[in-house]
Amino acid sequence: MQIALPTALALTADPIASLIDTAFIGHIGPVELAAVGVSIAVFNQVSKIAIFPLVSVTTSFVAEEDATKSLSIEADDGGVLETGYAVNQEMELEDLIPQVESTCKSSLIPSSYKKTNVRRQIPSASAALVIGSVLGIIQALFLILAAKPILNYMGVESNSTMLKPAQQYLTLRSLGAPAVLLSLAMQGVFRGFKDTKTPLFAIVVGDVANIILDPIFIFILRMGVSGAAIAHVISQYLISLMLLWRLIKEVDLLPPSIKDLQIGRFLKNGSMLLVRVIAVTFCVTLAASLAARQGSTSMAAFQVCLQIWLATSLLADGLAVAGQAILASAFAKKDYTKATATASRVLQVGLVLGLVLSAVLVVVLQFAPRLFTADVNVLKLIGVGIPSRLYWSLDCIVYLYESAHIRWFLEDRDWYGTLEIS
């Protein structure tokens, strides 16, 4: 829970900010709300194809490398290690001497309480940042250049009133794609270190900035949906800068050589997850496309329901991240008992969480829609969709199971015999 709770709060912060975006845009009009809904569906579809494999693989690889390095350090017989410092084996002698002197002065401090000022050498962290930056730039160029054809394919015809605001929002929000993927790559690194509080702080600051800028750009400056997109982009770059500033203090981001980046390992394991992500996100994108073809009223209702569902279902990601980080460390240390306990606990908590969220959604959706729109027709359609929300949160159980076991599938090993999981 120490890992899962901050992660869940961080993951939920962005959907909550999107909910507030939706509420502001909904008061502009149902056409704008529907247009933004289609654009967000397109942006999320393209983003998640890159985001989920990148973050998941980064978390596992960083946790594994960090655990392996810790084991090698503990096995070293150096005098400084006996006093509790985790010293990099490649450290130069002149850098080591001041630390030896400082340990002599504080020999009474328990070793578990001491921390090192030496930056970690984690090649997976550097690789994640390189891949995230490249994918972000590619995504931005793709969405900006192909915005209109994609929206046409999604059911927004050339003569539709939704086309212009949808294209404006998608084009402007795409400018933040490099920041989104880079920040998520860095979040994967911190999760691998089991540090979920740093990403939480950065995300909360960025989302608060987004919430403050929304009404200023949308209403005061009268920029409409373009203002909402600009506010979101600014918040994403703020998050990225905060995470990068903190990560530079923790990790040496310049690896000894290009081979140490292990780009091939990332691409190999990421490609396995890519197929799964495309399958999952395609369903939501297809639903958005069908809703858009029925008109702005249907799309607006769909957008409200989808954002509420995302805000709640992403709570499950917190447990998934905790399970991933602990499993990767446990396997690196060959602690299979801990791995078994982790998998069991994730499934137990996931079942309870899914049932609780189902009940919460049924209650919340009776009152929440009026916060997003005053249109009677949109509210009526949202009401039709309420009973189906009961089953949506149960997806958390399946998602957690897949995420918790992703570590085993990535390495292409049969862990079931070792763990005796039925």
Coordinates of C-alpha atoms in Angstrom, one line a residue:
M1 CA 0.0 0.0 0.0
Q2 CA 2.9 2.3 0.5
I3 CA 3.7 2.0 -3.1
A4 CA 0.2 1.6 -4.4
L5 CA -1.6 4.5 -2.7
P6 CA 0.6 7.3 -4.0
T7 CA 0.6 5.7 -7.4
A8 CA -3.2 5.5 -7.4
L9 CA -3.5 9.1 -6.4
A10 CA -1.1 10.2 -9.1
L11 CA -2.9 8.1 -11.8
T12 CA -6.2 9.4 -10.7
A13 CA -5.1 13.1 -10.6
D14 CA -4.9 13.3 -14.4
P15 CA -8.4 11.9 -15.1
I16 CA -9.8 14.2 -12.4
A17 CA -8.1 17.1 -14.2
S18 CA -9.7 15.8 -17.4
L19 CA -13.0 15.6 -15.6
I20 CA -12.7 19.3 -14.7
D21 CA -11.7 20.1 -18.3
T22 CA -14.8 18.3 -19.4
A23 CA -16.9 20.2 -16.9
F24 CA -15.6 23.6 -18.2
I25 CA -16.0 22.6 -21.8
G26 CA -19.4 21.2 -21.2
H27 CA -20.6 24.7 -20.1
I28 CA -19.5 26.1 -23.5
G29 CA -21.9 23.8 -25.3
P30 CA -22.7 20.2 -26.2
V31 CA -21.1 20.5 -29.6
E32 CA -17.7 21.5 -28.1
L33 CA -18.0 18.8 -25.4
A34 CA -18.6 16.2 -28.1
A35 CA -15.8 17.5 -30.2
V36 CA -13.3 17.4 -27.4
G37 CA -14.5 13.9 -26.5
V38 CA -13.6 12.6 -30.0
S39 CA -10.2 14.3 -29.9
I40 CA -9.4 12.9 -26.5
A41 CA -10.3 9.4 -27.7
V42 CA -8.0 9.7 -30.6
F43 CA -5.2 11.2 -28.5
N44 CA -5.5 8.5 -25.8
Q45 CA -5.6 5.7 -28.4
V46 CA -2.3 6.8 -30.0
S47 CA -0.7 7.7 -26.6
K48 CA -1.6 4.4 -24.8
I49 CA -0.1 2.4 -27.7
A50 CA 3.3 3.9 -26.6
I51 CA 2.7 4.7 -23.0
F52 CA 1.7 1.4 -21.5
P53 CA 4.5 -0.7 -22.9
L54 CA 7.0 2.0 -22.2
V55 CA 6.0 2.5 -18.6
S56 CA 5.5 -1.1 -17.7
V57 CA 8.8 -2.3 -19.2
T58 CA 10.6 0.6 -17.6
T59 CA 9.2 -0.1 -14.1
S60 CA 10.2 -3.8 -14.4
F61 CA 13.7 -3.2 -15.8
V62 CA 14.6 -0.5 -13.4
A63 CA 13.4 -2.4 -10.4
E64 CA 15.4 -5.5 -11.6
E65 CA 18.6 -3.5 -12.2
D66 CA 18.3 -1.6 -8.9
A67 CA 17.8 -4.9 -7.0
T68 CA 20.6 -6.6 -8.8
K69 CA 23.0 -3.7 -8.1
S70 CA 22.0 -3.7 -4.5
L71 CA 22.8 -7.4 -4.2
S72 CA 26.2 -6.9 -5.9
I73 CA 27.0 -4.0 -3.5
E74 CA 26.0 -6.0 -0.4
A75 CA 28.3 -8.9 -1.6
D76 CA 31.3 -6.5 -1.8
D77 CA 33.7 -6.7 1.2
G78 CA 34.8 -3.1 1.0
G79 CA 35.2 -1.3 4.3
V80 CA 32.8 1.6 3.3
L81 CA 30.1 -0.9 2.5
E82 CA 30.2 -2.3 6.1
T83 CA 29.1 1.1 7.4
G84 CA 26.0 1.2 5.3
Y85 CA 26.9 3.2 2.2
A86 CA 25.8 1.9 -1.2
V87 CA 29.0 2.9 -3.1
N88 CA 29.2 2.6 -6.9
Q89 CA 31.8 0.0 -7.8
E90 CA 33.2 2.2 -10.6
M91 CA 33.7 5.2 -8.3
E92 CA 37.0 6.9 -8.5
L93 CA 39.3 6.8 -5.4
E94 CA 39.3 10.5 -4.8
D95 CA 35.5 10.6 -4.7
L96 CA 35.5 7.7 -2.2
I97 CA 37.8 9.3 0.4
P98 CA 35.5 12.1 1.6
Q99 CA 32.7 9.5 2.1
V100 CA 35.0 7.3 4.2
E101 CA 35.8 10.3 6.4
S102 CA 32.1 11.1 6.8
T103 CA 31.3 7.5 7.7
C104 CA 33.9 7.5 10.4
K105 CA 32.3 10.5 12.0
S106 CA 28.8 8.9 12.0
S107 CA 29.6 5.3 12.7
L108 CA 26.9 5.1 15.4
I109 CA 24.1 5.8 12.9
P110 CA 22.4 2.5 11.8
S111 CA 23.3 1.4 8.3
S112 CA 19.7 1.2 7.3
Y113 CA 19.2 4.9 8.0
K114 CA 22.1 6.1 5.9
K115 CA 21.7 7.3 2.3
T116 CA 24.3 7.8 -0.4
N117 CA 24.7 11.0 -2.4
V118 CA 26.1 9.0 -5.3
R119 CA 23.9 9.0 -8.4
R120 CA 22.8 5.5 -9.5
Q121 CA 23.9 3.9 -12.8
I122 CA 20.7 2.6 -14.2
P123 CA 20.9 2.1 -18.0
S124 CA 17.2 1.3 -18.3
A125 CA 16.4 4.8 -17.1
S126 CA 18.4 6.4 -19.8
A127 CA 16.9 4.1 -22.4
A128 CA 13.4 4.9 -21.3
L129 CA 14.0 8.7 -21.6
V130 CA 15.4 8.3 -25.1
I131 CA 12.6 6.1 -26.3
G132 CA 9.9 8.3 -24.7
S133 CA 11.3 11.4 -26.3
V134 CA 11.4 9.9 -29.7
L135 CA 8.0 8.4 -29.5
G136 CA 6.6 11.7 -28.2
I137 CA 7.9 13.6 -31.2
I138 CA 6.6 11.0 -33.6
Q139 CA 3.2 11.1 -32.0
A140 CA 3.0 14.9 -32.1
L141 CA 4.0 15.0 -35.8
F142 CA 1.5 12.2 -36.7
L143 CA -1.5 13.8 -34.9
I144 CA -0.8 17.3 -36.1
L145 CA -0.4 16.4 -39.8
A146 CA -3.2 13.8 -39.9
A147 CA -5.7 15.4 -37.5
K148 CA -8.5 16.0 -40.1
P149 CA -8.3 12.6 -41.8
I150 CA -8.3 10.8 -38.4
L151 CA -11.3 12.8 -37.2
N152 CA -13.1 12.0 -40.5
Y153 CA -12.4 8.3 -39.9
M154 CA -13.8 8.7 -36.4
G155 CA -17.1 9.8 -37.8
V156 CA -16.7 13.5 -37.7
E157 CA -17.6 14.4 -41.3
S158 CA -16.3 17.5 -43.1
N159 CA -19.7 19.2 -42.8
S160 CA -20.1 18.5 -39.1
T161 CA -20.1 21.3 -36.6
M162 CA -17.8 19.2 -34.4
L163 CA -14.9 19.1 -36.9
K164 CA -13.4 22.6 -36.4
P165 CA -13.3 22.5 -32.5
A166 CA -12.2 18.9 -32.6
Q167 CA -9.3 19.6 -35.0
Q168 CA -8.3 22.7 -33.0
Y169 CA -8.2 20.7 -29.7
L170 CA -6.4 17.7 -31.1
T171 CA -3.7 19.8 -32.9
L172 CA -2.9 21.9 -29.9
R173 CA -3.0 19.0 -27.4
S174 CA -0.7 17.0 -29.6
L175 CA 2.0 19.6 -29.0
G176 CA 2.2 18.2 -25.4
A177 CA 2.8 14.6 -26.6
P178 CA 6.6 14.7 -26.1
A179 CA 6.1 16.0 -22.5
V180 CA 3.4 13.3 -21.8
L181 CA 5.6 10.4 -22.9
L182 CA 8.7 11.7 -21.4
S183 CA 7.0 12.3 -18.0
L184 CA 5.5 8.8 -18.1
A185 CA 8.9 7.3 -18.8
M186 CA 10.3 9.1 -15.8
Q187 CA 7.3 7.9 -13.7
G188 CA 8.2 4.4 -14.7
V189 CA 11.8 4.9 -13.5
F190 CA 10.6 6.3 -10.1
R191 CA 8.2 3.4 -9.8
G192 CA 11.0 1.0 -10.4
F193 CA 12.8 2.6 -7.4
K194 CA 9.5 2.1 -5.5
D195 CA 9.4 5.9 -5.2
T196 CA 5.8 6.8 -6.0
K197 CA 5.6 10.0 -3.9
T198 CA 7.8 12.1 -6.3
P199 CA 5.6 11.5 -9.3
L200 CA 2.5 12.2 -7.2
F201 CA 3.9 15.6 -6.1
A202 CA 4.8 16.6 -9.7
I203 CA 1.4 15.5 -11.1
V204 CA -0.6 17.3 -8.5
V205 CA 1.3 20.5 -9.1
G206 CA 0.8 20.2 -12.9
D207 CA -2.9 19.3 -12.6
V208 CA -3.5 22.2 -10.2
A209 CA -1.9 24.5 -12.8
N210 CA -4.1 23.0 -15.4
I211 CA -7.3 23.6 -13.3
I212 CA -6.3 27.2 -12.6
L213 CA -5.4 28.0 -16.3
D214 CA -8.6 26.4 -17.7
P215 CA -11.1 29.1 -16.7
I216 CA -8.6 31.8 -17.5
F217 CA -8.0 30.6 -21.1
I218 CA -11.5 29.3 -21.8
F219 CA -13.7 32.1 -20.4
I220 CA -11.6 35.1 -19.5
L221 CA -9.5 35.1 -22.7
R222 CA -12.4 33.6 -24.7
M223 CA -10.2 30.9 -26.3
G224 CA -12.8 28.1 -26.0
V225 CA -11.6 24.6 -26.6
S226 CA -8.2 25.9 -27.7
G227 CA -7.7 27.4 -24.3
A228 CA -8.4 24.0 -22.6
A229 CA -5.9 22.3 -24.9
I230 CA -3.2 25.0 -24.2
A231 CA -3.7 24.8 -20.4
H232 CA -3.3 21.0 -20.6
V233 CA -0.1 21.2 -22.6
I234 CA 1.4 23.7 -20.2
S235 CA 0.7 21.5 -17.3
Q236 CA 2.3 18.5 -19.0
Y237 CA 5.6 20.3 -19.7
L238 CA 5.6 21.5 -16.1
I239 CA 5.3 18.0 -14.8
S240 CA 8.1 16.8 -17.1
L241 CA 10.5 19.5 -16.0
M242 CA 9.8 18.8 -12.3
L243 CA 10.4 15.1 -12.8
L244 CA 13.5 15.6 -14.9
W245 CA 15.0 18.0 -12.3
R246 CA 14.5 15.4 -9.5
L247 CA 15.6 12.4 -11.6
I248 CA 18.9 14.1 -12.5
K249 CA 19.7 14.2 -8.8
E250 CA 19.0 10.5 -8.4
V251 CA 20.4 8.9 -11.6
D252 CA 23.4 9.4 -13.9
L253 CA 21.5 9.7 -17.2
L254 CA 24.6 9.4 -19.3
P255 CA 25.4 5.7 -19.7
P256 CA 29.0 4.5 -20.3
S257 CA 28.1 3.5 -23.9
I258 CA 25.2 3.2 -26.3
K259 CA 25.2 -0.6 -25.9
D260 CA 24.3 -0.2 -22.2
L261 CA 21.0 1.4 -23.2
Q262 CA 19.7 -2.1 -24.2
I263 CA 17.2 -0.5 -26.7
G264 CA 16.7 -3.9 -28.3
R265 CA 15.5 -5.4 -25.0
F266 CA 13.0 -2.6 -24.5
L267 CA 11.6 -3.0 -28.1
K268 CA 11.4 -6.8 -27.8
N269 CA 9.4 -6.9 -24.5
G270 CA 7.5 -3.7 -25.4
S271 CA 6.2 -5.2 -28.6
M272 CA 4.5 -8.0 -26.7
L273 CA 2.6 -5.5 -24.6
L274 CA 1.9 -3.4 -27.7
V275 CA -0.5 -6.0 -29.1
R276 CA -2.4 -6.2 -25.9
V277 CA -2.7 -2.4 -25.5
I278 CA -3.9 -2.0 -29.1
A279 CA -6.6 -4.6 -28.5
V280 CA -7.8 -2.9 -25.2
T281 CA -7.8 0.7 -26.4
F282 CA -9.3 -0.2 -29.8
C283 CA -12.5 -1.1 -28.1
V284 CA -12.9 2.3 -26.5
T285 CA -11.9 4.1 -29.7
L286 CA -14.4 2.1 -31.7
A287 CA -17.1 3.0 -29.2
A288 CA -16.2 6.7 -29.4
S289 CA -16.3 6.5 -33.2
L290 CA -19.8 4.9 -33.2
A291 CA -21.0 7.5 -30.7
A292 CA -19.7 10.3 -32.8
R293 CA -21.5 9.0 -35.9
Q294 CA -24.8 9.3 -34.0
G295 CA -24.3 13.0 -33.4
S296 CA -23.0 15.5 -30.9
T297 CA -25.5 14.6 -28.2
S298 CA -24.6 10.9 -28.1
M299 CA -20.9 11.8 -28.2
A300 CA -21.2 14.3 -25.3
A301 CA -23.0 11.7 -23.1
F302 CA -20.3 9.1 -24.0
Q303 CA -17.5 11.5 -23.1
V304 CA -18.9 12.2 -19.7
C305 CA -19.4 8.6 -18.9
L306 CA -16.0 7.6 -20.2
Q307 CA -14.2 10.3 -18.1
I308 CA -15.9 9.3 -14.9
W309 CA -15.1 5.6 -15.6
L310 CA -11.4 6.4 -16.3
A311 CA -11.1 8.5 -13.1
T312 CA -12.3 5.5 -11.0
S313 CA -10.9 2.5 -12.9
L314 CA -7.3 3.9 -12.8
L315 CA -7.2 3.4 -9.1
A316 CA -6.5 -0.2 -10.0
D317 CA -3.3 0.9 -11.7
G318 CA -1.8 1.8 -8.3
L319 CA -2.0 -1.8 -7.2
A320 CA -0.7 -3.0 -10.6
V321 CA 2.4 -0.8 -10.3
A322 CA 3.1 -1.9 -6.8
G323 CA 2.8 -5.5 -7.9
Q324 CA 5.1 -5.0 -10.8
A325 CA 7.8 -3.3 -8.8
I326 CA 7.8 -5.8 -6.0
L327 CA 7.7 -8.8 -8.4
A328 CA 10.6 -7.5 -10.4
S329 CA 12.7 -7.0 -7.3
A330 CA 11.7 -10.4 -5.9
F331 CA 12.6 -12.3 -9.0
A332 CA 16.0 -10.4 -9.3
K333 CA 16.7 -11.6 -5.7
K334 CA 15.1 -15.1 -6.4
D335 CA 12.7 -14.5 -3.5
Y336 CA 9.9 -16.6 -4.9
T337 CA 8.0 -16.7 -1.6
K338 CA 7.6 -12.9 -1.7
A339 CA 6.6 -13.1 -5.4
T340 CA 3.8 -15.6 -4.5
A341 CA 2.6 -13.4 -1.7
T342 CA 2.6 -10.3 -3.9
A343 CA 0.5 -12.0 -6.6
S344 CA -2.0 -13.3 -4.1
R345 CA -2.4 -9.9 -2.3
V346 CA -2.8 -8.0 -5.6
L347 CA -5.7 -10.3 -6.6
Q348 CA -7.4 -10.1 -3.2
V349 CA -7.3 -6.4 -3.0
G350 CA -8.2 -6.1 -6.7
L351 CA -11.4 -8.1 -6.1
V352 CA -12.4 -5.8 -3.2
L353 CA -11.5 -2.7 -5.1
G354 CA -13.6 -3.7 -8.1
L355 CA -16.7 -4.4 -6.0
V356 CA -16.4 -1.1 -4.1
L357 CA -15.9 1.0 -7.2
S358 CA -18.9 -0.7 -8.8
A359 CA -21.1 0.5 -6.0
V360 CA -19.5 3.9 -5.9
L361 CA -20.1 4.4 -9.6
V362 CA -23.8 3.5 -9.4
V363 CA -24.3 6.1 -6.7
V364 CA -22.1 8.9 -8.1
L365 CA -23.5 8.7 -11.6
Q366 CA -27.0 9.5 -10.3
F367 CA -25.9 13.0 -9.4
A368 CA -22.5 13.8 -11.1
P369 CA -23.7 14.3 -14.7
R370 CA -25.2 17.7 -13.9
L371 CA -21.8 19.0 -13.1
F372 CA -20.7 18.5 -16.7
T373 CA -23.7 19.6 -18.7
A374 CA -27.1 21.2 -18.4
D375 CA -28.3 19.8 -21.7
V376 CA -31.5 17.7 -21.1
N377 CA -30.9 15.3 -24.0
V378 CA -27.3 14.6 -22.9
L379 CA -28.4 14.0 -19.3
K380 CA -31.1 11.6 -20.5
L381 CA -28.5 9.5 -22.5
I382 CA -26.1 9.5 -19.5
G383 CA -28.9 8.1 -17.4
V384 CA -29.5 5.3 -19.8
G385 CA -25.8 4.3 -19.4
I386 CA -25.8 4.2 -15.6
P387 CA -26.7 0.5 -15.1
S388 CA -23.9 -0.7 -17.3
R389 CA -21.3 1.1 -15.1
L390 CA -21.9 -1.5 -12.5
Y391 CA -19.8 -3.9 -14.6
W392 CA -17.1 -1.5 -15.7
S393 CA -15.2 -1.4 -12.5
L394 CA -15.0 -5.2 -12.4
D395 CA -12.5 -4.8 -15.3
C396 CA -10.1 -3.8 -12.5
I397 CA -9.8 -7.5 -11.5
V398 CA -8.8 -8.7 -14.9
Y399 CA -6.5 -5.7 -15.5
L400 CA -4.7 -6.3 -12.2
Y401 CA -4.3 -10.0 -12.9
E402 CA -2.7 -9.3 -16.3
S403 CA -0.5 -6.5 -14.9
A404 CA 0.7 -8.5 -11.9
H405 CA 1.7 -11.4 -14.1
I406 CA 3.3 -9.3 -16.9
R407 CA 6.7 -9.7 -15.3
W408 CA 6.6 -13.5 -15.9
F409 CA 5.3 -13.3 -19.5
L410 CA 7.9 -10.7 -20.4
E411 CA 10.8 -13.0 -19.6
D412 CA 9.1 -15.9 -21.4
R413 CA 9.5 -18.2 -18.5
D414 CA 7.2 -20.7 -16.8
W415 CA 6.8 -19.4 -13.3
Y416 CA 3.7 -21.3 -12.5
G417 CA 5.5 -24.4 -11.5
T418 CA 7.7 -22.5 -9.1
L419 CA 5.0 -20.4 -7.6
E420 CA 2.3 -23.2 -7.5
I421 CA -0.4 -20.8 -8.4
S422 CA -3.7 -22.4 -9.3

